[in-house]
Tab-separated table of C-alpha atoms and ligand atoms in Angstrom:
chain	number	residue	atom	x	y	z
A	1	MET	CA	0.000	0.000	0.000
A	2	PHE	CA	2.984	2.308	0.273
A	3	GLU	CA	4.606	1.056	-2.910
A	4	GLU	CA	3.607	3.876	-5.195
A	5	VAL	CA	6.143	6.265	-3.656
A	6	PRO	CA	9.142	6.717	-5.903
A	7	GLU	CA	11.205	9.129	-3.753
A	8	ILE	CA	13.459	6.388	-2.438
A	9	ALA	CA	15.163	6.201	-5.816
A	10	ARG	CA	16.066	9.856	-5.581
A	11	ILE	CA	17.671	9.967	-2.126
A	12	ASP	CA	21.226	11.133	-2.590
A	13	SER	CA	24.115	9.675	-0.673
A	14	ALA	CA	24.448	12.822	1.498
A	15	ALA	CA	20.875	12.414	2.770
A	16	PRO	CA	20.476	11.676	6.487
A	17	ALA	CA	20.147	7.977	7.308
A	18	LEU	CA	17.457	6.579	9.600
A	19	SER	CA	18.870	4.025	12.034
A	20	ASP	CA	16.730	1.058	13.125
A	21	GLU	CA	16.508	2.437	16.696
A	22	THR	CA	15.443	5.926	15.625
A	23	PHE	CA	12.981	4.427	13.164
A	24	ILE	CA	11.238	2.644	16.068
A	25	VAL	CA	11.014	5.868	18.130
A	26	LEU	CA	9.773	7.826	15.113
A	27	ARG	CA	7.201	5.246	14.109
A	28	ASN	CA	5.920	5.019	17.707
A	29	PHE	CA	5.538	8.795	17.752
A	30	ILE	CA	3.628	8.742	14.454
A	31	TYR	CA	1.497	5.833	15.577
A	32	ALA	CA	0.524	7.492	18.860
A	33	LYS	CA	-0.526	10.689	17.119
A	34	THR	CA	-2.112	9.418	13.891
A	35	GLY	CA	-2.885	5.714	14.252
A	36	ILE	CA	-0.769	5.035	11.172
A	37	PHE	CA	1.492	2.085	11.806
A	38	PHE	CA	4.735	1.590	9.915
A	39	PRO	CA	6.034	-1.977	10.087
A	40	GLU	CA	9.819	-2.536	9.828
A	41	LYS	CA	9.684	-3.172	6.112
A	42	LYS	CA	8.353	0.369	5.567
A	43	LYS	CA	11.368	2.073	7.148
A	44	TYR	CA	12.605	2.993	3.662
A	45	PHE	CA	9.298	4.767	2.997
A	46	LEU	CA	9.656	7.079	6.017
A	47	GLU	CA	13.332	7.645	5.363
A	48	GLY	CA	12.643	8.453	1.712
A	49	ARG	CA	9.812	10.826	2.399
A	50	LEU	CA	11.502	12.696	5.250
A	51	ALA	CA	15.118	12.877	4.104
A	52	LYS	CA	14.507	15.881	1.875
A	53	ARG	CA	12.721	17.678	4.690
A	54	LEU	CA	15.718	17.212	6.974
A	55	GLN	CA	17.993	18.557	4.265
A	56	TYR	CA	15.682	21.541	3.778
A	57	LEU	CA	15.734	22.222	7.537
A	58	LYS	CA	19.520	21.721	7.515
A	59	ILE	CA	19.140	18.944	10.061
A	60	ALA	CA	21.834	16.306	9.746
A	61	HIS	CA	20.337	13.530	11.898
A	62	PHE	CA	16.906	11.996	12.333
A	63	GLU	CA	17.481	12.051	16.114
A	64	GLU	CA	17.555	15.851	15.984
A	65	TYR	CA	14.445	15.863	13.795
A	66	LEU	CA	12.652	13.769	16.424
A	67	GLN	CA	13.465	16.360	19.067
A	68	LEU	CA	12.029	19.044	16.806
A	69	LEU	CA	8.858	17.012	16.371
A	70	LYS	CA	8.475	16.312	20.061
A	71	HIS	CA	9.271	19.720	21.491
A	72	ASP	CA	8.767	22.320	18.805
A	73	GLN	CA	5.493	21.447	17.157
A	74	GLN	CA	3.836	24.812	17.630
A	75	LYS	CA	6.736	26.896	16.420
A	76	HIS	CA	7.532	25.048	13.204
A	77	ASN	CA	4.235	23.256	12.621
A	78	GLU	CA	6.423	20.258	12.025
A	79	PHE	CA	3.798	17.714	13.006
A	80	GLU	CA	1.492	19.117	10.324
A	81	PHE	CA	4.285	18.883	7.796
A	82	LEU	CA	4.973	15.314	8.902
A	83	CYS	CA	1.333	14.314	8.366
A	84	ASN	CA	1.325	15.963	4.965
A	85	THR	CA	4.468	14.057	4.029
A	86	ILE	CA	3.813	10.527	5.253
A	87	THR	CA	0.184	10.009	4.207
A	88	VAL	CA	-0.732	8.186	1.026
A	89	ASN	CA	-3.485	10.068	-0.783
A	90	GLU	CA	-4.417	7.774	-3.672
A	91	THR	CA	-8.060	8.326	-4.681
A	92	SER	CA	-10.241	9.042	-7.714
A	93	PHE	CA	-13.777	9.959	-8.735
A	94	PHE	CA	-16.194	7.004	-8.880
A	95	ARG	CA	-13.462	4.824	-7.409
A	96	ASN	CA	-15.632	1.943	-6.219
A	97	GLU	CA	-18.651	1.279	-8.398
A	98	PRO	CA	-20.276	-1.480	-6.275
A	99	GLN	CA	-20.018	0.830	-3.282
A	100	ILE	CA	-21.652	3.658	-5.197
A	101	ASN	CA	-24.501	1.319	-6.146
A	102	ALA	CA	-24.790	0.214	-2.521
A	103	PHE	CA	-24.953	3.846	-1.403
A	104	GLN	CA	-27.765	4.556	-3.840
A	105	ARG	CA	-29.655	1.419	-2.887
A	106	SER	CA	-29.431	1.965	0.874
A	107	LEU	CA	-30.434	5.551	0.382
A	108	ALA	CA	-33.408	4.778	-1.831
A	109	GLY	CA	-34.314	1.697	0.227
A	110	GLU	CA	-34.824	3.203	3.616
A	111	VAL	CA	-32.681	6.102	4.734
A	112	LEU	CA	-34.929	8.525	2.909
A	113	ASP	CA	-37.996	6.870	4.474
A	114	ILE	CA	-36.451	7.317	7.917
A	115	LYS	CA	-35.661	10.933	7.173
A	116	LYS	CA	-39.196	11.542	6.016
A	117	GLY	CA	-40.595	9.753	9.067
A	118	LEU	CA	-38.529	11.941	11.357
A	119	GLY	CA	-39.428	15.008	9.382
A	120	THR	CA	-35.696	15.633	8.952
A	121	ARG	CA	-34.868	17.252	5.688
A	122	THR	CA	-31.086	17.196	5.661
A	123	LEU	CA	-29.074	14.174	4.672
A	124	ARG	CA	-25.714	14.267	6.437
A	125	ILE	CA	-22.651	12.542	5.002
A	126	TRP	CA	-19.114	12.459	6.355
A	127	CYS	CA	-16.145	11.377	4.232
A	128	ALA	CA	-13.687	10.817	7.045
A	129	ALA	CA	-10.419	10.497	5.072
A	130	CYS	CA	-11.337	12.307	1.890
A	131	SER	CA	-7.884	13.060	0.485
A	132	SER	CA	-8.160	15.502	-2.460
A	133	GLY	CA	-11.957	15.455	-2.459
A	134	GLU	CA	-12.874	13.014	-5.220
A	135	GLU	CA	-14.998	10.830	-2.927
A	136	PRO	CA	-17.207	13.560	-1.393
A	137	TYR	CA	-17.529	15.262	-4.790
A	138	THR	CA	-18.625	11.938	-6.318
A	139	LEU	CA	-21.403	11.789	-3.718
A	140	ALA	CA	-22.340	15.398	-4.489
A	141	ILE	CA	-22.666	14.539	-8.193
A	142	LEU	CA	-24.840	11.526	-7.321
A	143	TYR	CA	-27.015	13.786	-5.195
A	144	LEU	CA	-27.485	16.266	-8.050
A	145	GLU	CA	-28.193	13.479	-10.542
A	146	HIS	CA	-30.363	11.078	-8.585
A	147	ILE	CA	-31.584	12.502	-5.293
A	148	LYS	CA	-32.333	16.151	-5.856
A	149	PRO	CA	-34.675	15.609	-8.850
A	150	ARG	CA	-36.758	13.100	-6.842
A	151	PHE	CA	-36.597	14.802	-3.452
A	152	PRO	CA	-36.291	18.536	-4.106
A	153	ASP	CA	-37.015	19.382	-0.452
A	154	LEU	CA	-34.234	17.197	0.885
A	155	HIS	CA	-31.023	19.093	1.594
A	156	ILE	CA	-27.623	17.544	1.790
A	157	GLU	CA	-24.591	18.288	3.904
A	158	ILE	CA	-21.337	16.607	2.902
A	159	ILE	CA	-18.275	17.094	5.069
A	160	GLY	CA	-14.889	15.931	3.843
A	161	THR	CA	-12.124	15.650	6.407
A	162	ASP	CA	-8.505	14.544	6.344
A	163	ILE	CA	-5.385	14.747	8.490
A	164	ASN	CA	-3.387	16.174	5.577
A	165	THR	CA	-3.849	19.966	5.363
A	166	ALA	CA	-2.126	20.279	1.967
A	167	ILE	CA	-4.387	17.703	0.346
A	168	LEU	CA	-7.425	19.517	1.770
A	169	GLU	CA	-6.266	22.690	0.027
A	170	SER	CA	-6.247	20.878	-3.304
A	171	ALA	CA	-9.684	19.418	-2.469
A	172	ARG	CA	-11.019	22.953	-2.019
A	173	LYS	CA	-9.480	23.983	-5.318
A	174	ALA	CA	-11.170	21.055	-7.110
A	175	GLU	CA	-8.926	20.917	-10.156
A	176	TYR	CA	-8.043	17.451	-11.380
A	177	ASN	CA	-6.105	15.626	-14.066
A	178	HIS	CA	-7.424	12.991	-16.421
A	179	TYR	CA	-6.310	10.163	-14.145
A	180	ALA	CA	-8.602	11.409	-11.359
A	181	VAL	CA	-11.686	11.330	-13.592
A	182	ARG	CA	-10.812	8.177	-15.550
A	183	ASN	CA	-13.683	6.153	-14.019
A	184	THR	CA	-16.228	8.966	-14.203
A	185	PRO	CA	-19.077	8.425	-16.677
A	186	GLU	CA	-18.412	10.648	-19.701
A	187	LEU	CA	-21.831	12.244	-19.319
A	188	TYR	CA	-20.872	13.531	-15.849
A	189	VAL	CA	-17.451	14.699	-17.023
A	190	GLN	CA	-19.179	16.784	-19.672
A	191	LYS	CA	-21.843	18.036	-17.308
A	192	TYR	CA	-19.883	18.845	-14.132
A	193	PHE	CA	-16.332	19.727	-15.244
A	194	ASP	CA	-14.744	22.368	-17.444
A	195	ASN	CA	-11.849	20.774	-19.232
A	196	SER	CA	-9.104	22.954	-20.580
A	197	ASN	CA	-5.539	21.859	-21.322
A	198	GLY	CA	-6.040	18.588	-19.495
A	199	ILE	CA	-7.232	20.247	-16.271
A	200	TYR	CA	-10.708	19.259	-15.162
A	201	ARG	CA	-12.250	22.042	-13.076
A	202	LEU	CA	-15.290	21.028	-11.071
A	203	HIS	CA	-18.340	23.267	-11.373
A	204	GLU	CA	-19.277	25.523	-8.476
A	205	ASP	CA	-22.675	23.839	-7.930
A	206	VAL	CA	-20.858	20.618	-7.020
A	207	LYS	CA	-18.098	22.340	-5.048
A	208	ASN	CA	-20.642	24.233	-2.976
A	209	LEU	CA	-22.177	21.014	-1.661
A	210	VAL	CA	-19.007	19.933	0.136
A	211	ARG	CA	-17.260	21.496	3.131
A	212	PHE	CA	-13.713	20.473	4.008
A	213	GLU	CA	-12.204	20.422	7.480
A	214	HIS	CA	-8.964	19.266	9.000
A	215	HIS	CA	-9.598	16.268	11.233
A	216	ASN	CA	-7.393	13.568	12.721
A	217	LEU	CA	-9.403	10.384	13.249
A	218	MET	CA	-7.300	9.633	16.333
A	219	ASP	CA	-8.504	12.817	18.009
A	220	ARG	CA	-11.259	11.416	20.195
A	221	GLN	CA	-12.474	14.781	21.459
A	222	LYS	CA	-12.998	16.007	17.917
A	223	ASN	CA	-14.583	12.708	16.901
A	224	ARG	CA	-17.178	13.274	19.596
A	225	ARG	CA	-18.153	16.542	17.945
A	226	MET	CA	-18.853	14.789	14.616
A	227	MET	CA	-22.415	13.653	15.233
A	228	HIS	CA	-25.710	12.768	13.545
A	229	PHE	CA	-24.515	11.429	10.214
A	230	ASP	CA	-26.644	9.239	7.957
A	231	PHE	CA	-23.615	7.955	6.060
A	232	ILE	CA	-19.956	7.791	6.937
A	233	PHE	CA	-17.375	6.882	4.322
A	234	CYS	CA	-14.119	5.861	5.947
A	235	THR	CA	-12.552	4.186	2.969
A	236	ASN	CA	-8.999	3.044	2.330
A	237	VAL	CA	-7.566	4.521	5.502
A	238	LEU	CA	-8.100	1.745	8.056
A	239	ILE	CA	-5.489	-0.295	6.133
A	240	TYR	CA	-2.834	2.054	7.502
A	241	PHE	CA	-3.905	1.503	11.115
A	242	ASP	CA	-3.179	-1.437	13.386
A	243	GLU	CA	-5.948	-3.356	15.122
A	244	LYS	CA	-5.980	-1.176	18.239
A	245	SER	CA	-6.353	2.060	16.273
A	246	LYS	CA	-9.017	0.516	14.054
A	247	ILE	CA	-11.053	-0.546	17.096
A	248	GLN	CA	-10.853	2.958	18.549
A	249	VAL	CA	-11.702	4.771	15.309
A	250	VAL	CA	-14.533	2.450	14.264
A	251	GLY	CA	-15.949	2.657	17.813
A	252	ASP	CA	-15.991	6.442	17.561
A	253	LEU	CA	-17.580	6.355	14.096
A	254	TYR	CA	-20.379	4.202	15.479
A	255	TYR	CA	-21.376	7.042	17.798
A	256	SER	CA	-21.156	9.570	14.986
A	257	LEU	CA	-23.837	7.735	13.013
A	258	ASN	CA	-27.581	8.127	13.373
A	259	ARG	CA	-29.578	4.991	14.056
A	260	GLY	CA	-30.303	3.413	10.666
A	261	GLY	CA	-27.123	5.044	9.300
A	262	TYR	CA	-24.446	3.286	7.277
A	263	LEU	CA	-20.677	3.010	7.472
A	264	PHE	CA	-18.770	2.345	4.249
A	265	ILE	CA	-15.188	1.134	4.425
A	266	GLY	CA	-12.715	0.191	1.705
A	267	TYR	CA	-12.991	-2.769	-0.619
A	268	SER	CA	-10.144	-4.656	1.082
A	269	GLU	CA	-11.081	-3.636	4.633
A	270	MET	CA	-13.252	-5.694	6.990
A	271	LEU	CA	-14.520	-5.063	10.510
A	272	HIS	CA	-14.028	-8.707	11.463
A	273	LYS	CA	-12.405	-8.646	14.960
A	274	ILE	CA	-12.796	-4.834	14.989
A	275	SER	CA	-16.452	-4.267	15.864
A	276	THR	CA	-19.556	-6.334	16.469
A	277	ALA	CA	-21.766	-3.296	16.986
A	278	PHE	CA	-22.766	-2.965	13.334
A	279	LYS	CA	-25.085	-5.149	11.335
A	280	LEU	CA	-23.349	-6.454	8.249
A	281	VAL	CA	-25.446	-5.751	5.199
A	282	SER	CA	-24.542	-7.509	1.973
A	283	ILE	CA	-25.373	-5.543	-1.115
A	284	PRO	CA	-24.090	-7.151	-4.345
A	285	GLY	CA	-20.394	-6.341	-4.700
A	286	ALA	CA	-20.143	-4.309	-1.500
A	287	THR	CA	-20.084	-4.831	2.236
A	288	VAL	CA	-21.835	-2.165	4.219
A	289	TYR	CA	-22.128	-1.723	7.981
A	290	LYS	CA	-25.374	-0.529	9.455
A	291	LYS	CA	-26.097	0.968	12.865
A	292	GLU	CA	-29.452	-0.463	13.958
B	301	SAM	C1	-5.712	6.344	0.382
B	301	SAM	S1	-6.488	7.831	0.877
B	301	SAM	C2	-8.209	7.378	0.762
B	301	SAM	C3	-9.037	8.453	0.113
B	301	SAM	C4	-10.499	8.107	-0.126
B	301	SAM	N1	-11.165	7.826	1.122
B	301	SAM	C5	-10.646	6.947	-1.079
B	301	SAM	O1	-10.954	5.839	-0.638
B	301	SAM	O2	-10.456	7.131	-2.279
B	301	SAM	C6	-6.198	7.786	2.651
B	301	SAM	C7	-6.361	9.145	3.302
B	301	SAM	O3	-6.416	8.961	4.713
B	301	SAM	C8	-5.823	10.084	5.322
B	301	SAM	N2	-5.466	9.764	6.722
B	301	SAM	C9	-4.472	8.974	7.172
B	301	SAM	N3	-4.475	8.931	8.521
B	301	SAM	C10	-5.498	9.709	8.936
B	301	SAM	C11	-6.009	10.085	10.216
B	301	SAM	N4	-5.450	9.637	11.355
B	301	SAM	N5	-7.083	10.913	10.264
B	301	SAM	C12	-7.653	11.377	9.119
B	301	SAM	N6	-7.207	11.068	7.888
B	301	SAM	C13	-6.144	10.245	7.788
B	301	SAM	C14	-4.645	10.392	4.415
B	301	SAM	O4	-4.169	11.710	4.555
B	301	SAM	C15	-5.215	10.089	3.030
B	301	SAM	O5	-5.671	11.247	2.394
């Protein structure tokens, strides 16, 4: 899952080296703060991604960098930079078709009935590790295409959050390359993007449906403030956590959902051994977790 990073090939021989001992201290620090766990075989990944930063800061040793991280976070914002450097942000529009179908089915099947029954007119969706925004914007397009025409009185609130502040900036900008839209139906590309010189700019009516906020899923106090969602998408991020972090995060997400709400996780992720609180709902091609 970390393989797509090519920086390792570009580390020059003068770059600071990360010893095995310092790697353990650094990875424990990262794990405690973010839930992201780097096994031994990913030492090269951290070293590769951070070496240039050390050179930029004119820091010769990773031990010194650790001190900066531990004691000087406020002054240099180094923890923020670290998060922006070590996270893997792979995503795309319409990334997981079965999941999109499952979202539409669960929505049409009963969530809307519940909303109507409660007299609640706002559908609340949280994309909890949204990277550069493709996932929440995909949901916004689906809303405009399929939900709004049928339920004009139903409002939608989509919140995209991520630990990486730089990637959130690009999410707000909403300009993409062809690779990001490669799975998007051509009709939607034509309808919701302006394409010039290979840059796909998302239309304002889609952009305006999504709000982006910085949020670390390991921050339990902040998690407690994320409440009353009908859908939570927490996709392709749990793979970076170990079992303990997954249990904590998924437990918090359970409380963030409304009764009858759904949690979507990544294609290769399962809540087996992580949580028994949800009801597993099998929708062809996708596994969805429901809070009953
Ligand atoms: C591979 S991307 C997944 C993007 C999108 N959900 C998808 O499935 O296409 C993983 C994202 O999780 C974010 N992330 C990693 N640890 C996080 C944490 N502790 N809290 C919030 N976001 C985190 C990363 O910054 C990255 O943008």
